[in-house]
mmCIF file of C-alpha atoms and ligand atoms in Angstrom:
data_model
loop_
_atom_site.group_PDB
_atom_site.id
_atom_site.type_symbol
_atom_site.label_atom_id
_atom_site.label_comp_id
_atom_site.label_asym_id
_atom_site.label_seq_id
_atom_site.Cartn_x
_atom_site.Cartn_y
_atom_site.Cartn_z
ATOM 1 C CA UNK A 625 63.804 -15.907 15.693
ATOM 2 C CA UNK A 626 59.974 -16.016 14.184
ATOM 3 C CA UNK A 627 57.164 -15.966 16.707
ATOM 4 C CA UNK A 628 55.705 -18.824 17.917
ATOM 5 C CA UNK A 629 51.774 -19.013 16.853
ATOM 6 C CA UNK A 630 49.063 -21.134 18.377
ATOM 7 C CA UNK A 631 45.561 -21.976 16.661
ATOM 8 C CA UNK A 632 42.713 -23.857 18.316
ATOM 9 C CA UNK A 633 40.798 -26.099 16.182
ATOM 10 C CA UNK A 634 43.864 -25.310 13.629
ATOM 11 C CA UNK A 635 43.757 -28.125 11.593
ATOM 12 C CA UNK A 636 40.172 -27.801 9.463
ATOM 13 C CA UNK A 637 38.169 -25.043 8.746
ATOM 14 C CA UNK A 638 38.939 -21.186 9.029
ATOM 15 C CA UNK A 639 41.380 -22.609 11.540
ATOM 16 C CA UNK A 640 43.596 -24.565 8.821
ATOM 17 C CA UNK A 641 43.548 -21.406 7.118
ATOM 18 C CA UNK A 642 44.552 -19.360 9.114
ATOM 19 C CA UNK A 643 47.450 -21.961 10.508
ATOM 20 C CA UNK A 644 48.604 -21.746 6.834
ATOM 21 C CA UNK A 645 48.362 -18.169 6.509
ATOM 22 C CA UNK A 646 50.716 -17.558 9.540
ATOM 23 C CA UNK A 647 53.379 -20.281 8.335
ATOM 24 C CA UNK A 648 53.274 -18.273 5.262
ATOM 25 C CA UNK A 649 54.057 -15.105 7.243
ATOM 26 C CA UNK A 650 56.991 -17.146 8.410
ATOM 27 C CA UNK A 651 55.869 -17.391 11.624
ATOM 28 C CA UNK A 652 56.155 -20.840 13.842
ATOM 29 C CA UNK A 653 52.665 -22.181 13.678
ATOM 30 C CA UNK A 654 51.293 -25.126 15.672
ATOM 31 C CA UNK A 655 48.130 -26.113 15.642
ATOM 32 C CA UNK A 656 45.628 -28.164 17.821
ATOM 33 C CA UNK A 657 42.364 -30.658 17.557
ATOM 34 C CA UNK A 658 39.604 -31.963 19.325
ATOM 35 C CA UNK A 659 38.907 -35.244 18.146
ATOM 36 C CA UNK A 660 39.765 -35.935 14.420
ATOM 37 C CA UNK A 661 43.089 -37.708 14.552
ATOM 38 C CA UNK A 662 43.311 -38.491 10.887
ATOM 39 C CA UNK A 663 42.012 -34.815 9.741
ATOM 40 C CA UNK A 664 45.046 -33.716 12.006
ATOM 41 C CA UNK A 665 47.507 -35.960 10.652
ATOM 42 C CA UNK A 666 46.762 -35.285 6.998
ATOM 43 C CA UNK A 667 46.997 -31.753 7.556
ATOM 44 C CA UNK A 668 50.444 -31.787 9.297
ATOM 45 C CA UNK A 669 51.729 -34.278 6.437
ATOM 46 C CA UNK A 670 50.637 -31.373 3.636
ATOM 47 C CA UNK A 671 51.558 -28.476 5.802
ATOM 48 C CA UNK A 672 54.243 -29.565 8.123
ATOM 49 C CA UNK A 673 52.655 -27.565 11.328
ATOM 50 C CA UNK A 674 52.616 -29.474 14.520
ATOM 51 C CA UNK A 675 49.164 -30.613 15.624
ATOM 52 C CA UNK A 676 48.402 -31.412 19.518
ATOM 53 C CA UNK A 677 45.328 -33.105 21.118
ATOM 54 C CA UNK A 678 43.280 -31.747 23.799
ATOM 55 C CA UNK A 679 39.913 -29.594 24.549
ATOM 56 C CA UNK A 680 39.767 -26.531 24.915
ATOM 57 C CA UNK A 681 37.071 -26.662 27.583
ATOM 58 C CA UNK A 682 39.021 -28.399 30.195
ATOM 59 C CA UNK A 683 41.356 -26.057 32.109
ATOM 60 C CA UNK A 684 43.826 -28.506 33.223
ATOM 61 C CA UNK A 685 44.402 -29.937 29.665
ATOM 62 C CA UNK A 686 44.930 -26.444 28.107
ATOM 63 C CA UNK A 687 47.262 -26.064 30.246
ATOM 64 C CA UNK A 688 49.368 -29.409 30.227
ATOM 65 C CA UNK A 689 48.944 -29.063 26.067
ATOM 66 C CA UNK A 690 50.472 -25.459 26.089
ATOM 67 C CA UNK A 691 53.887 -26.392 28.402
ATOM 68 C CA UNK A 692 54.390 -29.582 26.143
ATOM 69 C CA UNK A 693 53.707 -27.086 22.716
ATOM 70 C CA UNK A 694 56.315 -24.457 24.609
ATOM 71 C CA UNK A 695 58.716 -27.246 25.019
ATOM 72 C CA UNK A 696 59.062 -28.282 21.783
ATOM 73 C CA UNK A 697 58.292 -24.535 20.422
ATOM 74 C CA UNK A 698 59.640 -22.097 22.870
ATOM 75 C CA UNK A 699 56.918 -19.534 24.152
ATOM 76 C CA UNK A 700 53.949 -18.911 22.813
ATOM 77 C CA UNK A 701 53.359 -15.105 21.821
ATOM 78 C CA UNK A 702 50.591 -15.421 19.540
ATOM 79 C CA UNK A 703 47.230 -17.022 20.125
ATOM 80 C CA UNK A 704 44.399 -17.244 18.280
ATOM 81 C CA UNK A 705 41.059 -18.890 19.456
ATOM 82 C CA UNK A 706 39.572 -20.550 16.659
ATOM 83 C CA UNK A 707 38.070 -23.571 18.112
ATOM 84 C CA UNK A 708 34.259 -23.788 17.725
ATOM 85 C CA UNK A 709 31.424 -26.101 17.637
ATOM 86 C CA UNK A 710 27.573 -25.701 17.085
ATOM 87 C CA UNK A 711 24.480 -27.602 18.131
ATOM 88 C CA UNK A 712 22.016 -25.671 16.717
ATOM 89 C CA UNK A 713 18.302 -26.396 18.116
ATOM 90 C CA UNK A 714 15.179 -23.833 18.533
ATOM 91 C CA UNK A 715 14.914 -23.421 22.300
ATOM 92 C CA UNK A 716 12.308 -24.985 22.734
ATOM 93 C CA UNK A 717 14.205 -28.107 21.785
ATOM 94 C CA UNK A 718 17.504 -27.691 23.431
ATOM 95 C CA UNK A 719 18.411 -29.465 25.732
ATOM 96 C CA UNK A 720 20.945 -28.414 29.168
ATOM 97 C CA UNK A 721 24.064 -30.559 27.526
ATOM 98 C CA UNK A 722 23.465 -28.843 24.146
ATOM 99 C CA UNK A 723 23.983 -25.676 25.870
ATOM 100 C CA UNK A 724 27.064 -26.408 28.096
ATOM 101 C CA UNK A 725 29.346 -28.222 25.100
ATOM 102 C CA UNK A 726 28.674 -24.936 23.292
ATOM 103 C CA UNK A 727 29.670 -22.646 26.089
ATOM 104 C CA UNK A 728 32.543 -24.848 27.244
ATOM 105 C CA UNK A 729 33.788 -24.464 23.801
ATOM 106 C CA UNK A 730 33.212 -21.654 22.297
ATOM 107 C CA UNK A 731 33.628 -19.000 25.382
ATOM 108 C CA UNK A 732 35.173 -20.773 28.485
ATOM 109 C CA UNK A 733 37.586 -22.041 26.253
ATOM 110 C CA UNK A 734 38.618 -18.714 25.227
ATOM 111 C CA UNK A 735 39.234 -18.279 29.160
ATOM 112 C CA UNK A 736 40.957 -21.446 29.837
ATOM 113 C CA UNK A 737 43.718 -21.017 26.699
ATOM 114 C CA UNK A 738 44.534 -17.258 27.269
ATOM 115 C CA UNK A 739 44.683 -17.836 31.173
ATOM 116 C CA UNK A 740 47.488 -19.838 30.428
ATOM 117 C CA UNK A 741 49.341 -17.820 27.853
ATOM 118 C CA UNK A 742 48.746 -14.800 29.782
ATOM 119 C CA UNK A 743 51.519 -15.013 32.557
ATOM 120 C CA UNK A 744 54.360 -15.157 29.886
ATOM 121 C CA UNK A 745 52.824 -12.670 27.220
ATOM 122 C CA UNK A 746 53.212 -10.073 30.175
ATOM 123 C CA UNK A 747 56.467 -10.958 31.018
ATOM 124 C CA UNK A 748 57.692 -10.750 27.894
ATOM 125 C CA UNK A 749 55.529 -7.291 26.778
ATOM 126 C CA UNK A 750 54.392 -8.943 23.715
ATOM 127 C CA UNK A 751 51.492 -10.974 22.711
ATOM 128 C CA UNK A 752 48.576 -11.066 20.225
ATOM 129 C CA UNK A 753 45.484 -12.357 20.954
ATOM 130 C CA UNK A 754 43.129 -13.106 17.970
ATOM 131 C CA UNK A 755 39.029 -14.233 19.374
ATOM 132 C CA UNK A 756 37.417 -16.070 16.117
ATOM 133 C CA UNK A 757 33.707 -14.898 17.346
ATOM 134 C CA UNK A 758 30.962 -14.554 14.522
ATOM 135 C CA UNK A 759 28.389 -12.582 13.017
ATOM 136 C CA UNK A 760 25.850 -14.607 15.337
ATOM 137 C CA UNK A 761 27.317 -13.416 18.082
ATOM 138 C CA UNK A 762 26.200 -9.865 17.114
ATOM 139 C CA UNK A 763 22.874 -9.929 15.312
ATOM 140 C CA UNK A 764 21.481 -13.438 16.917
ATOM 141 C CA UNK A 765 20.585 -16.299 15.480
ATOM 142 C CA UNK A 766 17.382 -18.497 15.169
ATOM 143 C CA UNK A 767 18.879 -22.143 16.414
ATOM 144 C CA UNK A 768 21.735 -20.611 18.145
ATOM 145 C CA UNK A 769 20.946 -19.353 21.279
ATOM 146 C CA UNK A 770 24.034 -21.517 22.670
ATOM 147 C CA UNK A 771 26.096 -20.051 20.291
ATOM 148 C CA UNK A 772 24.939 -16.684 19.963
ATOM 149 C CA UNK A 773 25.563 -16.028 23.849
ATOM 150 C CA UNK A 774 28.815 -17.880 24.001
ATOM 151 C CA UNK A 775 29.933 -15.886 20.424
ATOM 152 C CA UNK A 776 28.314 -12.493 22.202
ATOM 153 C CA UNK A 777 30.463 -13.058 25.147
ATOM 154 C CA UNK A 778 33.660 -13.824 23.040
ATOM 155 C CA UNK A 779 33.427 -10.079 21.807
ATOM 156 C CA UNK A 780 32.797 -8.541 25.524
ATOM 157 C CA UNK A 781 35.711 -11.312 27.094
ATOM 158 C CA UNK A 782 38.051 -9.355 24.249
ATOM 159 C CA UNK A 783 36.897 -6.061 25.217
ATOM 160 C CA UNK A 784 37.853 -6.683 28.598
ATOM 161 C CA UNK A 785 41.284 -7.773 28.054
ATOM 162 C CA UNK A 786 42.096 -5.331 25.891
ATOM 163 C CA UNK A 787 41.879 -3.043 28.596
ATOM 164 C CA UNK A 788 44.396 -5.080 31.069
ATOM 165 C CA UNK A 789 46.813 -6.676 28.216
ATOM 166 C CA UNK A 790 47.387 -2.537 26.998
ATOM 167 C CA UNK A 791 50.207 -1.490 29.151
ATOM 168 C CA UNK A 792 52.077 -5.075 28.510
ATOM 169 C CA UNK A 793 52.225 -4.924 24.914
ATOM 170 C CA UNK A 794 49.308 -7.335 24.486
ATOM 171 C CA UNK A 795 46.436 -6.548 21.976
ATOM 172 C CA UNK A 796 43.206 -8.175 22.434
ATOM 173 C CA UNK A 797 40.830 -8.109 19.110
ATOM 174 C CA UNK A 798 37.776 -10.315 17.618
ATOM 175 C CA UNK A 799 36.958 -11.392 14.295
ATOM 176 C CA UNK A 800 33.236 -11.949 13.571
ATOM 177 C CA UNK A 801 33.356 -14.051 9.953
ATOM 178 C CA UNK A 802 30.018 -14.110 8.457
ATOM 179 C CA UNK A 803 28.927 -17.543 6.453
ATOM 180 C CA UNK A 804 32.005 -18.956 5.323
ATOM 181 C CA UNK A 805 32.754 -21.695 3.303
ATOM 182 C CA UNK A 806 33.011 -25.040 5.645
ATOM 183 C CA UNK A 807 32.005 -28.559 6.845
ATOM 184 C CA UNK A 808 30.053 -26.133 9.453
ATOM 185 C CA UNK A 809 27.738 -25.069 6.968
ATOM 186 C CA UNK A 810 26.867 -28.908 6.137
ATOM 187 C CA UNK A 811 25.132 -28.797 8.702
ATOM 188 C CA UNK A 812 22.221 -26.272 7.897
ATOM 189 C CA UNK A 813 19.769 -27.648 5.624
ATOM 190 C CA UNK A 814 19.688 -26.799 1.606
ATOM 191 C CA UNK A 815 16.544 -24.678 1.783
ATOM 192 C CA UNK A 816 17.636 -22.826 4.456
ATOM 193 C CA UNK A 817 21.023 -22.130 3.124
ATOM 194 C CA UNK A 818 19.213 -21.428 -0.191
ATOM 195 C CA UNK A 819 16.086 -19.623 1.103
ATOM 196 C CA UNK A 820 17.069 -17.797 4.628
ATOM 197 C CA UNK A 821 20.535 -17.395 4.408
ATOM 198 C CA UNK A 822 22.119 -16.318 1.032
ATOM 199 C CA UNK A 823 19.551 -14.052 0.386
ATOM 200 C CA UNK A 824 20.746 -12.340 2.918
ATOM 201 C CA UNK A 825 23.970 -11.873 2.152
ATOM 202 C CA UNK A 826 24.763 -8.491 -0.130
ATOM 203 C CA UNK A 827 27.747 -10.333 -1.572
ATOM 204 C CA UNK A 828 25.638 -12.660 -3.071
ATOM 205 C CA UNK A 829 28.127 -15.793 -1.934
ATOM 206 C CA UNK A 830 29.239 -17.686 1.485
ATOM 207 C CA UNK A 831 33.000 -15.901 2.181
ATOM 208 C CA UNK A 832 36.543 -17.947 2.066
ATOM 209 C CA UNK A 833 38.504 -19.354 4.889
ATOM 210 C CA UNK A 834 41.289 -17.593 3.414
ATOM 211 C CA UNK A 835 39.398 -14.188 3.482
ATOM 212 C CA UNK A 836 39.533 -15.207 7.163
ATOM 213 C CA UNK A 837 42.931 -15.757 7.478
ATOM 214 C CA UNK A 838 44.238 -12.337 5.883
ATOM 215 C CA UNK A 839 42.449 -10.786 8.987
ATOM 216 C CA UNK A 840 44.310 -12.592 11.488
ATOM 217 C CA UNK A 841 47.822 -12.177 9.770
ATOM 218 C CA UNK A 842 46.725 -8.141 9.901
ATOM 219 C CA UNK A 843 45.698 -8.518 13.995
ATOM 220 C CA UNK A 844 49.013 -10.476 14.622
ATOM 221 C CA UNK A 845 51.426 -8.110 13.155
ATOM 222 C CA UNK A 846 54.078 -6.298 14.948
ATOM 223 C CA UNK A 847 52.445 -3.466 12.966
ATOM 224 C CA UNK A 848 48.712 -3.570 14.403
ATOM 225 C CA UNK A 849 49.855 -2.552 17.933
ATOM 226 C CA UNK A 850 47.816 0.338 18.143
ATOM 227 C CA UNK A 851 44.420 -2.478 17.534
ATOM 228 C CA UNK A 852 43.141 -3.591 20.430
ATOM 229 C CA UNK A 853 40.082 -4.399 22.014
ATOM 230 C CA UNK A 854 38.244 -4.148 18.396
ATOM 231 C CA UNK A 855 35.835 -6.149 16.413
ATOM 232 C CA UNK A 856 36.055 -6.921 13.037
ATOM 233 C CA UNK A 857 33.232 -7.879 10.902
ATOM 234 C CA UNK A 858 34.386 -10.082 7.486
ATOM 235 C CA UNK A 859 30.673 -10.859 6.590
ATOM 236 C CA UNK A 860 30.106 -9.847 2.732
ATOM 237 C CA UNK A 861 27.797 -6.931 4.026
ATOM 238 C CA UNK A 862 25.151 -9.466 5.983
ATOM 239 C CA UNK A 863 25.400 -7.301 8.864
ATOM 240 C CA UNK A 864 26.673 -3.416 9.687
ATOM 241 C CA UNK A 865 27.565 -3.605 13.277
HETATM 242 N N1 CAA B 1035 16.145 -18.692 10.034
HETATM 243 C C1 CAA B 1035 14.797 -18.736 10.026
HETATM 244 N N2 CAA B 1035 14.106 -19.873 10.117
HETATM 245 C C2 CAA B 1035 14.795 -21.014 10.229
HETATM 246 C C3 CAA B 1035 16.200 -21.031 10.254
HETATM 247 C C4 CAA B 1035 16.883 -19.814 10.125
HETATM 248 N N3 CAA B 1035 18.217 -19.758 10.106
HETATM 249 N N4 CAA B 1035 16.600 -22.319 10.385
HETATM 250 C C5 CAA B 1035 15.480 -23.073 10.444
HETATM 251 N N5 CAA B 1035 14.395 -22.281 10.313
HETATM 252 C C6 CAA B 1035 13.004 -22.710 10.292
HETATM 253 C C7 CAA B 1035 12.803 -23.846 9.305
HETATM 254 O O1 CAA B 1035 12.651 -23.349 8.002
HETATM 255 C C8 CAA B 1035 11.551 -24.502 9.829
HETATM 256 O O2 CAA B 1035 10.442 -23.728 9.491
HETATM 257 P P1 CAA B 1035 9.131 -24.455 8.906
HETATM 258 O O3 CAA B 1035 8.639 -25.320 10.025
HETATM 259 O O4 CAA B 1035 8.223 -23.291 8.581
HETATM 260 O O5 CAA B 1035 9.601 -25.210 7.713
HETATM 261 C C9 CAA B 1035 11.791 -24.379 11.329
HETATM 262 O O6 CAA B 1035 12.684 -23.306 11.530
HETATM 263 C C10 CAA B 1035 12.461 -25.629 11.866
HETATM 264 O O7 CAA B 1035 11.765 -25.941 12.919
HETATM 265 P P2 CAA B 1035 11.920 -27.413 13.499
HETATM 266 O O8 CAA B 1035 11.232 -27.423 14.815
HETATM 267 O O9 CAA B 1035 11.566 -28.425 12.484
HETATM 268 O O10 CAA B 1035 13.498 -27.448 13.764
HETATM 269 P P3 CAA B 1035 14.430 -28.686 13.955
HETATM 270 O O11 CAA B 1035 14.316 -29.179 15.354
HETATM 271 O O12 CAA B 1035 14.282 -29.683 12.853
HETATM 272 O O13 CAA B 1035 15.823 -27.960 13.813
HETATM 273 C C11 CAA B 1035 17.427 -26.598 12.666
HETATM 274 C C12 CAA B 1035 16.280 -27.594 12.545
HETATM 275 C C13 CAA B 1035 18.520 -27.132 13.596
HETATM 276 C C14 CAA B 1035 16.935 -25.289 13.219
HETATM 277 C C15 CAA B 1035 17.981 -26.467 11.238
HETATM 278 O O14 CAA B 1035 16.982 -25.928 10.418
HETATM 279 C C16 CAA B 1035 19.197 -25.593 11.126
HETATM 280 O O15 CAA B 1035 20.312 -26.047 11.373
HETATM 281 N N6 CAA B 1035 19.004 -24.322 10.729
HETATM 282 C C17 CAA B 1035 20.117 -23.404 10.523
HETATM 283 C C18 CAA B 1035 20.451 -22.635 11.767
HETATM 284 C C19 CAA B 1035 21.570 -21.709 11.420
HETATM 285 O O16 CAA B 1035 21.436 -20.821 10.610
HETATM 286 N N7 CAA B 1035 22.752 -21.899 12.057
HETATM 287 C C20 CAA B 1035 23.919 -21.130 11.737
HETATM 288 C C21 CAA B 1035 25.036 -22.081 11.454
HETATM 289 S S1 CAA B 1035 26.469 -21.269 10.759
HETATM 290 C C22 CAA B 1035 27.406 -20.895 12.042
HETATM 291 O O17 CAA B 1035 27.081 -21.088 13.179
HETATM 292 C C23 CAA B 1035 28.747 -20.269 11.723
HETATM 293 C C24 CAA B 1035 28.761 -18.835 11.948
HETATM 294 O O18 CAA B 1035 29.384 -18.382 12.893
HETATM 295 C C25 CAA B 1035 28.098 -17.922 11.005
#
């Protein structure tokens, strides 16, 4: 029977990539969403992959969401943490809530959605965990110091768990995309994208979702077993970690 895979934030961005990706792998892919019902719906009407509703941040919903997805599923043995959100501001500018959404998101989510996998994965001696982090999280970022922390602490959380999930057949890895293609990028203004940020880039061009995805189909394999606790960088040569 295929493997059952969950993505956060599955339904738009790199994370509807890489939902598609898997389903083409011929795994069982289902998907969840924060907040944008229709987004959600339109995607499971092209794609056919389950979508669920809840944050990531709260504990108690993460776990509620994954016995109702295991239900209708079976278990879950491959997760992948996708879900992320910026504020960007200089620091000087932001503010104490601008901080926490970030960090509720983007890191103690990663905590509160492999807490309640974990239990089961190490029962069963399998399980793949894939950490979406980013480039950010390793070089810095001007505007980001909410995401740059929670994005830095995505690749030591992985680290970590690497080192207990070993022995049960779990691997633990990160991703760190570089600028990729997105409605995230809408957010940065032209000149900056223009000025600061492609020049940067060796490639000469933002990256793919799908460039994305093929990493995460590699991680989840039966065949990656041996990769675990690693970090790897899809970022068109921006940065050489
Ligand atoms: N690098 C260097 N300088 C930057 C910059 C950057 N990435 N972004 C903004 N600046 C500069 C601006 O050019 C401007 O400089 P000038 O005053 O000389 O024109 C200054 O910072 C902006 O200062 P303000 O006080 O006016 O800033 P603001 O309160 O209006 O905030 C901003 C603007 C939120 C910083 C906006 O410019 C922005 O969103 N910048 C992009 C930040 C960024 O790169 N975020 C990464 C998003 S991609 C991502 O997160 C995905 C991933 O994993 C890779």
């Amino acid at each position: 029977m295929a493997r059952t895979a969950l993505v956060t934030g599955g339904s738009r961005g790199i994370g509807a990539a890489i939902s598609k990706a898997l389903k083409a792998e011929g795994y069982n892919v289902v998907a969840t969403y924060a907040g944008n019902d229709e987004k959600a719906r339109a995607f499971t009407d092209e794609t056919g992959i389950a979508t669920y509703k809840w944050d990531v941040g709260d504990y108690e919903a993460c776990k509620a969401g994954i016995a109702h997805v295991e239900e209708e599923h079976g278990p879950v043995d491959i997760l992948v943490n996708n879900a992320g959100i910026t504020r960007d501001a200089p620091f000087h500018k932001m503010t104490p809530q601008q901080w926490r959404e970030v960090i509720d998101t983007n890191l103690t989510g990663l905590f509160n959605m492999t807490h309640c996998v974990w239990p089961g994965l190490r029962e069963r001696k399998f399980g793949r965990i894939v950490n979406i982090s980013s480039i950010n999280g390793q070089k810095g970022q001007f505007a980001q110091a909410n995401y740059a922390a929670a994005k830095a602490g995505d690749i030591g959380f992985t680290k970590a768990l690497a080192q207990e999930g070993a022995r049960a057949g779990i691997t633990v890895n990160a991703i760190c995309p570089g600028y990729i293609n997105t409605e995230m990028m809408s957010t940065i203004p032209e000149k900056v994208m223009n000025e600061v940020i492609l020049p940067q880039i060796p490639v000469g061009r933002l990256g793919e979702a799908e460039e994305i995805a093929r990493c995460v189909v590699f991680l989840a394999s039966e065949q990656a077993g041996f990769i675990t606790g690693s970090t790897l960088s899809a970022n068109g040569g921006q940065y050489l970690a």
